[in-house]
């Protein structure tokens, strides 16, 4: 056995055995080779073998039976009717997610299911690890908000295992481009981005700035709606009037770039923000610069979160958080019950609704001298 990129020998063996279990080469209940056999096969010490097996045992992949040997965990057999549903979201405790999960929990509890809740912090690496973990558990289905859904999925093999084990799953709020045929429930984010942008234009705004998230499906779709509204109104699209940010710089880049562009003299009378969180952070930056919302610059958000109701109450797009959670749970239950697609009662695309508040000024009226 050769060490890979600085990994220790026991870790390399552990990963190889784990891959064999996850791929089905080693099946649930199957006996693993003995420590001596693994030691001879991989040319490593028994101590190294024991360290690898210890990790797999702690993570639930294998079980040791005294006097009999080590076996692949029966949990890898994915017995049906566990009455457990895994729910994986990018975040859990803030913004729209508590209400989203409440909606799922209400439907699933009413149908006798329990939730195994995980989050990925919108990290693809963590999503892969979470999927590996739930593949060792007995679950009847999965609801997942994909991490960085605008980027190609790098762990298609894990979704392939869900398919192989006939564990149904439903994507929410985004879907990987390689998996658009899989069950999913989305907001019509293109239409949402269109509605907020069109409203600003209808209110007489001529110098818009757009702030969008680059690494998820929602950001790309909301940007499409922004572009559509501009073009429909006869304005040419200017890429220099769009600020793109990623998950890692979401707390700093939107405000920083807004300040920089305004200090450079870019004329701006309205800003279309990716969501309410970004809108609130931009309002703070504008205030620090001595600008008032909406008197100097109008702002729109997205999601109609609790944050939209501050002292500057945001014009925003309704996100039916609990309803989306309920719909996702109901769709998953249909998949578990093998309801034919043509008989499904669950819509897959939620239409957006504009909520008008006081963060947008009507600039159609000419100022009186």
CSV table of C-alpha atoms in Angstrom, one decimal:
chain,number,residue,atom,x,y,z
A,1,UNK,CA,0.0,0.0,0.0
A,2,UNK,CA,1.4,3.4,-1.0
A,3,UNK,CA,0.7,6.6,1.0
A,4,UNK,CA,-1.4,9.1,-1.0
A,5,UNK,CA,-0.6,12.8,-0.7
A,6,UNK,CA,0.7,12.6,2.8
A,7,UNK,CA,-2.2,10.4,4.1
A,8,UNK,CA,-1.2,7.8,6.7
A,9,UNK,CA,-1.4,4.1,5.8
A,10,UNK,CA,-4.2,3.3,8.2
A,11,UNK,CA,-6.2,6.2,6.7
A,12,UNK,CA,-5.7,5.0,3.2
A,13,UNK,CA,-6.8,1.5,4.2
A,14,UNK,CA,-9.8,2.9,6.0
A,15,UNK,CA,-10.9,4.9,2.9
A,16,UNK,CA,-10.4,1.9,0.6
A,17,UNK,CA,-12.6,-0.3,2.8
A,18,UNK,CA,-15.2,2.4,3.2
A,19,UNK,CA,-15.4,2.8,-0.6
A,20,UNK,CA,-15.8,-0.9,-0.9
A,21,UNK,CA,-18.7,-0.8,1.6
A,22,UNK,CA,-20.4,2.2,0.0
A,23,UNK,CA,-20.1,0.8,-3.5
A,24,UNK,CA,-21.6,-2.5,-2.5
A,25,UNK,CA,-18.4,-4.6,-3.1
A,26,UNK,CA,-18.6,-5.5,0.6
A,27,UNK,CA,-22.3,-6.1,1.4
A,28,UNK,CA,-24.3,-5.7,4.6
A,29,UNK,CA,-23.6,-8.6,6.9
A,30,UNK,CA,-20.5,-9.8,5.0
A,31,UNK,CA,-17.5,-10.8,6.9
A,32,UNK,CA,-14.3,-8.7,6.3
A,33,UNK,CA,-10.9,-10.3,5.9
A,34,UNK,CA,-9.1,-10.9,9.2
A,35,UNK,CA,-6.5,-8.5,10.5
A,36,UNK,CA,-3.8,-11.0,9.4
A,37,UNK,CA,-5.2,-11.2,5.9
A,38,UNK,CA,-5.5,-7.4,5.6
A,39,UNK,CA,-2.0,-7.0,7.0
A,40,UNK,CA,-0.5,-9.4,4.4
A,41,UNK,CA,-2.5,-8.1,1.5
A,42,UNK,CA,-1.6,-4.4,2.1
A,43,UNK,CA,1.9,-5.0,3.5
A,44,UNK,CA,1.2,-3.1,6.7
A,45,UNK,CA,1.3,-4.0,10.4
A,46,UNK,CA,-1.7,-5.4,12.3
A,47,UNK,CA,-1.6,-2.3,14.5
A,48,UNK,CA,-2.1,-0.2,11.4
A,49,UNK,CA,-5.0,-2.4,10.3
A,50,UNK,CA,-6.6,-2.1,13.7
A,51,UNK,CA,-6.5,1.7,13.6
A,52,UNK,CA,-8.3,1.7,10.2
A,53,UNK,CA,-10.9,-0.8,11.5
A,54,UNK,CA,-11.4,1.2,14.7
A,55,UNK,CA,-12.4,4.3,12.6
A,56,UNK,CA,-14.9,2.3,10.5
A,57,UNK,CA,-16.4,0.8,13.6
A,58,UNK,CA,-16.8,4.2,15.3
A,59,UNK,CA,-18.5,5.5,12.1
A,60,UNK,CA,-20.9,2.6,12.0
A,61,UNK,CA,-19.6,0.9,8.9
A,62,UNK,CA,-18.5,-2.3,10.6
A,63,UNK,CA,-19.2,-4.3,13.7
A,64,UNK,CA,-16.8,-6.7,15.5
A,65,UNK,CA,-18.4,-9.9,16.9
A,66,UNK,CA,-16.2,-11.6,19.6
A,67,UNK,CA,-14.9,-14.9,18.4
A,68,UNK,CA,-16.5,-14.5,14.9
A,69,UNK,CA,-14.7,-11.6,13.3
A,70,UNK,CA,-15.6,-8.3,11.8
A,71,UNK,CA,-18.6,-7.7,9.6
A,72,UNK,CA,-20.1,-5.0,7.5
A,73,UNK,CA,-22.9,-3.4,9.4
A,74,UNK,CA,-26.4,-4.6,8.7
A,75,UNK,CA,-27.4,-1.0,8.6
A,76,UNK,CA,-25.8,-0.9,5.2
A,77,UNK,CA,-28.6,-3.1,4.0
A,78,UNK,CA,-31.0,-0.1,4.3
A,79,UNK,CA,-34.0,-2.0,5.5
A,80,UNK,CA,-37.3,-0.3,4.5
A,81,UNK,CA,-39.9,1.0,6.9
A,82,UNK,CA,-37.4,2.5,9.4
A,83,UNK,CA,-39.8,5.5,9.6
A,84,UNK,CA,-36.8,7.8,9.5
A,85,UNK,CA,-36.4,10.6,6.9
A,86,UNK,CA,-33.1,12.4,6.5
A,87,UNK,CA,-33.3,16.2,5.9
A,88,UNK,CA,-30.1,18.0,4.8
A,89,UNK,CA,-30.1,21.8,4.4
A,90,UNK,CA,-27.3,24.2,3.9
A,91,UNK,CA,-28.1,25.9,7.3
A,92,UNK,CA,-30.4,25.1,10.2
A,93,UNK,CA,-30.7,27.7,12.8
A,94,UNK,CA,-31.1,31.0,11.0
A,95,UNK,CA,-32.9,32.9,8.3
A,96,UNK,CA,-35.7,30.9,6.5
A,97,UNK,CA,-34.6,27.5,7.6
A,98,UNK,CA,-36.4,27.0,10.9
A,99,UNK,CA,-39.8,27.5,9.3
A,100,UNK,CA,-38.8,25.4,6.3
A,101,UNK,CA,-38.0,22.5,8.6
A,102,UNK,CA,-41.1,23.1,10.6
A,103,UNK,CA,-43.2,22.6,7.5
A,104,UNK,CA,-41.5,19.3,6.8
A,105,UNK,CA,-41.7,18.1,10.4
A,106,UNK,CA,-45.5,18.8,10.5
A,107,UNK,CA,-46.2,16.6,7.5
A,108,UNK,CA,-43.7,13.8,8.4
A,109,UNK,CA,-44.8,13.6,12.0
A,110,UNK,CA,-48.5,13.4,11.0
A,111,UNK,CA,-47.5,10.4,8.8
A,112,UNK,CA,-45.5,8.6,11.6
A,113,UNK,CA,-42.0,9.6,10.5
A,114,UNK,CA,-39.1,11.0,12.4
A,115,UNK,CA,-36.5,13.4,11.0
A,116,UNK,CA,-32.7,13.0,11.0
A,117,UNK,CA,-31.5,16.6,10.6
A,118,UNK,CA,-28.2,17.5,9.1
A,119,UNK,CA,-26.6,20.7,7.6
A,120,UNK,CA,-23.7,21.3,5.2
A,121,UNK,CA,-22.9,25.0,5.8
A,122,UNK,CA,-23.3,25.1,2.0
A,123,UNK,CA,-20.0,23.1,1.6
A,124,UNK,CA,-19.8,20.4,-1.1
A,125,UNK,CA,-17.2,18.5,0.9
A,126,UNK,CA,-19.4,18.5,4.0
A,127,UNK,CA,-22.4,17.4,1.9
A,128,UNK,CA,-20.4,14.4,0.7
A,129,UNK,CA,-19.5,13.5,4.3
A,130,UNK,CA,-23.1,13.9,5.4
A,131,UNK,CA,-24.4,11.7,2.6
A,132,UNK,CA,-21.8,9.1,3.5
A,133,UNK,CA,-23.1,9.2,7.1
A,134,UNK,CA,-26.7,8.8,6.2
A,135,UNK,CA,-25.9,5.9,3.9
A,136,UNK,CA,-24.9,4.0,7.0
A,137,UNK,CA,-28.3,4.6,8.6
A,138,UNK,CA,-31.7,3.2,8.1
A,139,UNK,CA,-33.7,5.8,6.3
A,140,UNK,CA,-36.8,5.6,4.1
A,141,UNK,CA,-36.1,8.8,2.2
A,142,UNK,CA,-34.1,12.1,1.9
A,143,UNK,CA,-35.0,15.8,1.4
A,144,UNK,CA,-31.9,17.8,0.5
A,145,UNK,CA,-31.0,21.3,-0.3
A,146,UNK,CA,-27.9,20.9,-2.5
A,147,UNK,CA,-24.7,22.8,-1.5
A,148,UNK,CA,-23.5,25.3,-4.1
A,149,UNK,CA,-26.1,24.0,-6.6
A,150,UNK,CA,-24.8,26.0,-9.5
A,151,UNK,CA,-21.5,24.1,-9.5
A,152,UNK,CA,-21.3,20.6,-10.9
A,153,UNK,CA,-21.8,17.9,-8.2
A,154,UNK,CA,-18.5,16.1,-7.5
A,155,UNK,CA,-20.1,13.1,-5.6
A,156,UNK,CA,-22.6,11.7,-8.0
A,157,UNK,CA,-21.5,8.3,-6.8
A,158,UNK,CA,-23.2,8.9,-3.5
A,159,UNK,CA,-26.5,9.8,-5.2
A,160,UNK,CA,-26.0,6.7,-7.3
A,161,UNK,CA,-25.9,4.7,-4.1
A,162,UNK,CA,-29.2,6.2,-3.0
A,163,UNK,CA,-30.7,5.1,-6.3
A,164,UNK,CA,-29.1,1.7,-6.0
A,165,UNK,CA,-30.6,1.2,-2.5
A,166,UNK,CA,-33.9,2.6,-3.8
A,167,UNK,CA,-33.9,5.4,-1.3
A,168,UNK,CA,-36.0,8.2,-2.8
A,169,UNK,CA,-34.8,11.8,-2.5
A,170,UNK,CA,-36.2,15.2,-3.3
A,171,UNK,CA,-34.2,18.4,-4.0
A,172,UNK,CA,-35.4,21.7,-2.7
A,173,UNK,CA,-34.4,25.3,-3.5
A,174,UNK,CA,-31.9,24.1,-6.2
A,175,UNK,CA,-30.9,21.1,-8.2
A,176,UNK,CA,-27.5,20.1,-9.7
A,177,UNK,CA,-27.4,20.5,-13.5
A,178,UNK,CA,-26.6,16.8,-13.9
A,179,UNK,CA,-29.7,15.8,-11.9
A,180,UNK,CA,-32.5,18.0,-13.2
A,181,UNK,CA,-34.6,14.9,-14.0
A,182,UNK,CA,-34.7,14.0,-10.2
A,183,UNK,CA,-37.7,15.1,-8.1
A,184,UNK,CA,-37.3,18.7,-7.0
A,185,UNK,CA,-39.4,21.6,-5.7
A,186,UNK,CA,-38.2,25.1,-6.6
A,187,UNK,CA,-39.3,28.7,-6.4
A,188,UNK,CA,-39.6,30.4,-9.8
A,189,UNK,CA,-36.6,32.5,-8.9
A,190,UNK,CA,-36.2,33.9,-12.5
A,191,UNK,CA,-39.7,35.3,-12.2
A,192,UNK,CA,-39.0,36.6,-8.7
A,193,UNK,CA,-35.9,38.4,-9.9
A,194,UNK,CA,-37.9,39.8,-12.8
A,195,UNK,CA,-40.7,41.1,-10.5
A,196,UNK,CA,-38.4,43.1,-8.1
A,197,UNK,CA,-36.4,44.6,-11.0
A,198,UNK,CA,-39.5,45.5,-13.0
A,199,UNK,CA,-41.0,47.2,-9.9
A,200,UNK,CA,-37.9,49.4,-9.5
A,201,UNK,CA,-38.0,50.3,-13.2
A,202,UNK,CA,-41.7,51.0,-13.0
A,203,UNK,CA,-41.0,53.3,-10.1
A,204,UNK,CA,-38.8,55.4,-12.2
A,205,UNK,CA,-35.4,54.0,-11.3
A,206,UNK,CA,-32.9,54.2,-14.2
A,207,UNK,CA,-29.5,53.3,-12.6
A,208,UNK,CA,-29.8,49.9,-11.1
A,209,UNK,CA,-27.2,47.7,-9.4
A,210,UNK,CA,-27.6,44.0,-9.0
A,211,UNK,CA,-26.1,41.8,-6.2
A,212,UNK,CA,-26.3,38.0,-6.8
A,213,UNK,CA,-24.9,34.8,-5.4
A,214,UNK,CA,-22.7,33.0,-8.0
A,215,UNK,CA,-22.6,29.5,-6.6
A,216,UNK,CA,-26.2,28.5,-6.2
A,217,UNK,CA,-29.1,27.9,-8.6
A,218,UNK,CA,-31.2,30.6,-7.0
A,219,UNK,CA,-28.6,33.3,-7.6
A,220,UNK,CA,-28.3,32.5,-11.2
A,221,UNK,CA,-32.0,32.4,-11.7
A,222,UNK,CA,-32.7,35.7,-10.0
A,223,UNK,CA,-30.0,37.2,-12.1
A,224,UNK,CA,-31.7,36.0,-15.2
A,225,UNK,CA,-34.9,37.7,-14.1
A,226,UNK,CA,-33.0,40.9,-13.5
A,227,UNK,CA,-31.6,40.8,-17.0
A,228,UNK,CA,-35.0,40.0,-18.5
A,229,UNK,CA,-36.6,43.0,-16.8
A,230,UNK,CA,-33.9,45.4,-17.9
A,231,UNK,CA,-34.0,44.2,-21.5
A,232,UNK,CA,-37.8,44.3,-21.6
A,233,UNK,CA,-37.7,48.0,-20.4
A,234,UNK,CA,-35.2,48.8,-23.1
A,235,UNK,CA,-32.1,49.1,-21.0
A,236,UNK,CA,-28.8,47.4,-22.1
A,237,UNK,CA,-27.3,45.0,-19.6
A,238,UNK,CA,-24.1,46.2,-18.1
A,239,UNK,CA,-22.0,43.5,-16.3
A,240,UNK,CA,-20.1,46.2,-14.4
A,241,UNK,CA,-23.4,46.9,-12.6
A,242,UNK,CA,-23.6,43.4,-11.2
A,243,UNK,CA,-21.8,42.3,-8.0
A,244,UNK,CA,-21.3,38.5,-7.8
A,245,UNK,CA,-20.4,36.9,-4.5
A,246,UNK,CA,-19.8,33.4,-3.2
A,247,UNK,CA,-20.8,31.6,0.0
A,248,UNK,CA,-17.4,32.2,1.5
A,249,UNK,CA,-17.5,36.0,1.0
A,250,UNK,CA,-21.2,36.6,1.5
A,251,UNK,CA,-20.7,38.6,4.7
A,252,UNK,CA,-18.2,41.1,3.2
A,253,UNK,CA,-18.1,41.4,-0.6
A,254,UNK,CA,-21.7,42.7,-1.3
A,255,UNK,CA,-21.2,45.7,1.1
A,256,UNK,CA,-17.6,46.2,0.2
A,257,UNK,CA,-18.2,46.3,-3.5
A,258,UNK,CA,-21.3,48.5,-3.2
A,259,UNK,CA,-19.2,51.1,-1.2
A,260,UNK,CA,-16.4,50.9,-3.8
A,261,UNK,CA,-18.6,51.4,-6.8
A,262,UNK,CA,-20.4,54.4,-5.2
A,263,UNK,CA,-17.1,55.9,-4.1
A,264,UNK,CA,-15.9,55.6,-7.7
A,265,UNK,CA,-18.9,57.7,-8.8
A,266,UNK,CA,-21.1,55.1,-10.3
A,267,UNK,CA,-24.7,56.5,-10.5
A,268,UNK,CA,-27.0,54.2,-8.6
A,269,UNK,CA,-30.7,54.9,-7.6
A,270,UNK,CA,-31.8,51.3,-6.9
A,271,UNK,CA,-30.2,48.0,-5.8
A,272,UNK,CA,-31.7,44.5,-6.5
A,273,UNK,CA,-30.3,42.3,-3.7
A,274,UNK,CA,-30.0,38.5,-3.8
A,275,UNK,CA,-32.0,38.1,-0.6
A,276,UNK,CA,-33.1,40.0,2.6
A,277,UNK,CA,-29.8,39.3,4.4
A,278,UNK,CA,-27.8,41.0,1.7
A,279,UNK,CA,-30.3,43.9,1.5
A,280,UNK,CA,-30.0,44.6,5.2
A,281,UNK,CA,-26.2,44.5,5.1
A,282,UNK,CA,-26.2,46.9,2.1
A,283,UNK,CA,-28.6,49.3,4.0
A,284,UNK,CA,-26.0,49.4,6.8
A,285,UNK,CA,-23.2,50.3,4.4
A,286,UNK,CA,-25.3,53.0,2.7
A,287,UNK,CA,-26.0,54.5,6.1
A,288,UNK,CA,-22.3,54.5,7.0
A,289,UNK,CA,-21.8,56.5,3.8
A,290,UNK,CA,-24.4,59.0,4.8
A,291,UNK,CA,-27.0,57.8,2.3
A,292,UNK,CA,-30.7,57.2,3.1
A,293,UNK,CA,-32.9,54.4,2.0
A,294,UNK,CA,-35.1,54.9,0.0
A,295,UNK,CA,-34.6,58.7,-0.4
A,296,UNK,CA,-31.2,58.4,-2.0
A,297,UNK,CA,-31.1,54.7,-3.1
A,298,UNK,CA,-34.0,52.2,-3.1
A,299,UNK,CA,-33.4,48.6,-2.0
A,300,UNK,CA,-35.2,45.3,-2.7
A,301,UNK,CA,-34.7,42.0,-0.9
A,302,UNK,CA,-36.0,38.4,-1.5
A,303,UNK,CA,-37.5,35.8,0.8
A,304,UNK,CA,-39.8,38.0,3.0
A,305,UNK,CA,-37.8,36.8,6.0
A,306,UNK,CA,-38.1,38.3,9.6
A,307,UNK,CA,-35.2,40.6,8.5
A,308,UNK,CA,-37.5,42.3,6.0
A,309,UNK,CA,-39.5,43.9,8.7
A,310,UNK,CA,-36.9,46.2,10.2
A,311,UNK,CA,-36.9,50.0,10.5
A,312,UNK,CA,-36.5,50.0,6.7
A,313,UNK,CA,-39.1,47.4,5.8
A,314,UNK,CA,-38.0,45.7,2.6
A,315,UNK,CA,-39.9,45.4,-0.7
A,316,UNK,CA,-39.3,41.7,-1.3
A,317,UNK,CA,-40.5,38.4,-2.7
A,318,UNK,CA,-42.5,36.1,-0.6
A,319,UNK,CA,-40.8,32.8,0.2
A,320,UNK,CA,-43.5,30.3,1.4
A,321,UNK,CA,-41.1,28.7,3.8
A,322,UNK,CA,-43.4,26.4,5.7
A,323,UNK,CA,-45.4,25.6,2.6
A,324,UNK,CA,-42.3,24.6,0.7
A,325,UNK,CA,-41.3,22.3,3.5
A,326,UNK,CA,-44.7,20.7,3.5
A,327,UNK,CA,-44.7,20.3,-0.2
A,328,UNK,CA,-41.2,18.7,-0.1
A,329,UNK,CA,-42.3,16.2,2.5
A,330,UNK,CA,-45.6,15.4,0.7
A,331,UNK,CA,-43.6,14.8,-2.6
A,332,UNK,CA,-41.2,12.5,-0.8
A,333,UNK,CA,-44.1,10.5,0.7
A,334,UNK,CA,-45.5,10.1,-2.8
A,335,UNK,CA,-42.1,8.7,-3.9
A,336,UNK,CA,-42.0,6.3,-0.9
A,337,UNK,CA,-45.5,5.1,-1.7
A,338,UNK,CA,-44.5,4.8,-5.4
A,339,UNK,CA,-47.2,7.1,-6.6
A,340,UNK,CA,-46.9,7.4,-10.4
A,341,UNK,CA,-45.6,10.7,-11.7
A,342,UNK,CA,-48.8,11.4,-13.6
A,343,UNK,CA,-50.9,11.1,-10.5
A,344,UNK,CA,-48.8,13.4,-8.3
A,345,UNK,CA,-50.7,16.1,-6.6
A,346,UNK,CA,-47.6,18.2,-5.7
A,347,UNK,CA,-46.7,21.2,-7.9
A,348,UNK,CA,-42.9,21.4,-8.6
A,349,UNK,CA,-42.6,25.2,-9.2
A,350,UNK,CA,-43.8,27.8,-6.7
A,351,UNK,CA,-44.8,31.2,-8.2
A,352,UNK,CA,-43.3,34.3,-6.5
A,353,UNK,CA,-45.3,37.1,-5.1
A,354,UNK,CA,-44.1,40.7,-4.7
A,355,UNK,CA,-44.5,42.4,-1.3
A,356,UNK,CA,-44.3,46.2,-1.5
A,357,UNK,CA,-43.0,48.0,1.6
A,358,UNK,CA,-41.1,51.3,2.2
A,359,UNK,CA,-37.6,50.5,0.9
A,360,UNK,CA,-38.4,51.8,-2.7
A,361,UNK,CA,-39.1,55.4,-3.5
A,362,UNK,CA,-41.4,56.4,-6.3
A,363,UNK,CA,-39.0,58.4,-8.6
A,364,UNK,CA,-41.6,59.0,-11.3
A,365,UNK,CA,-42.6,62.3,-9.7
A,366,UNK,CA,-40.4,65.2,-10.5
A,367,UNK,CA,-39.0,67.1,-7.6
A,368,UNK,CA,-40.6,70.5,-7.1
A,369,UNK,CA,-38.3,73.5,-7.2
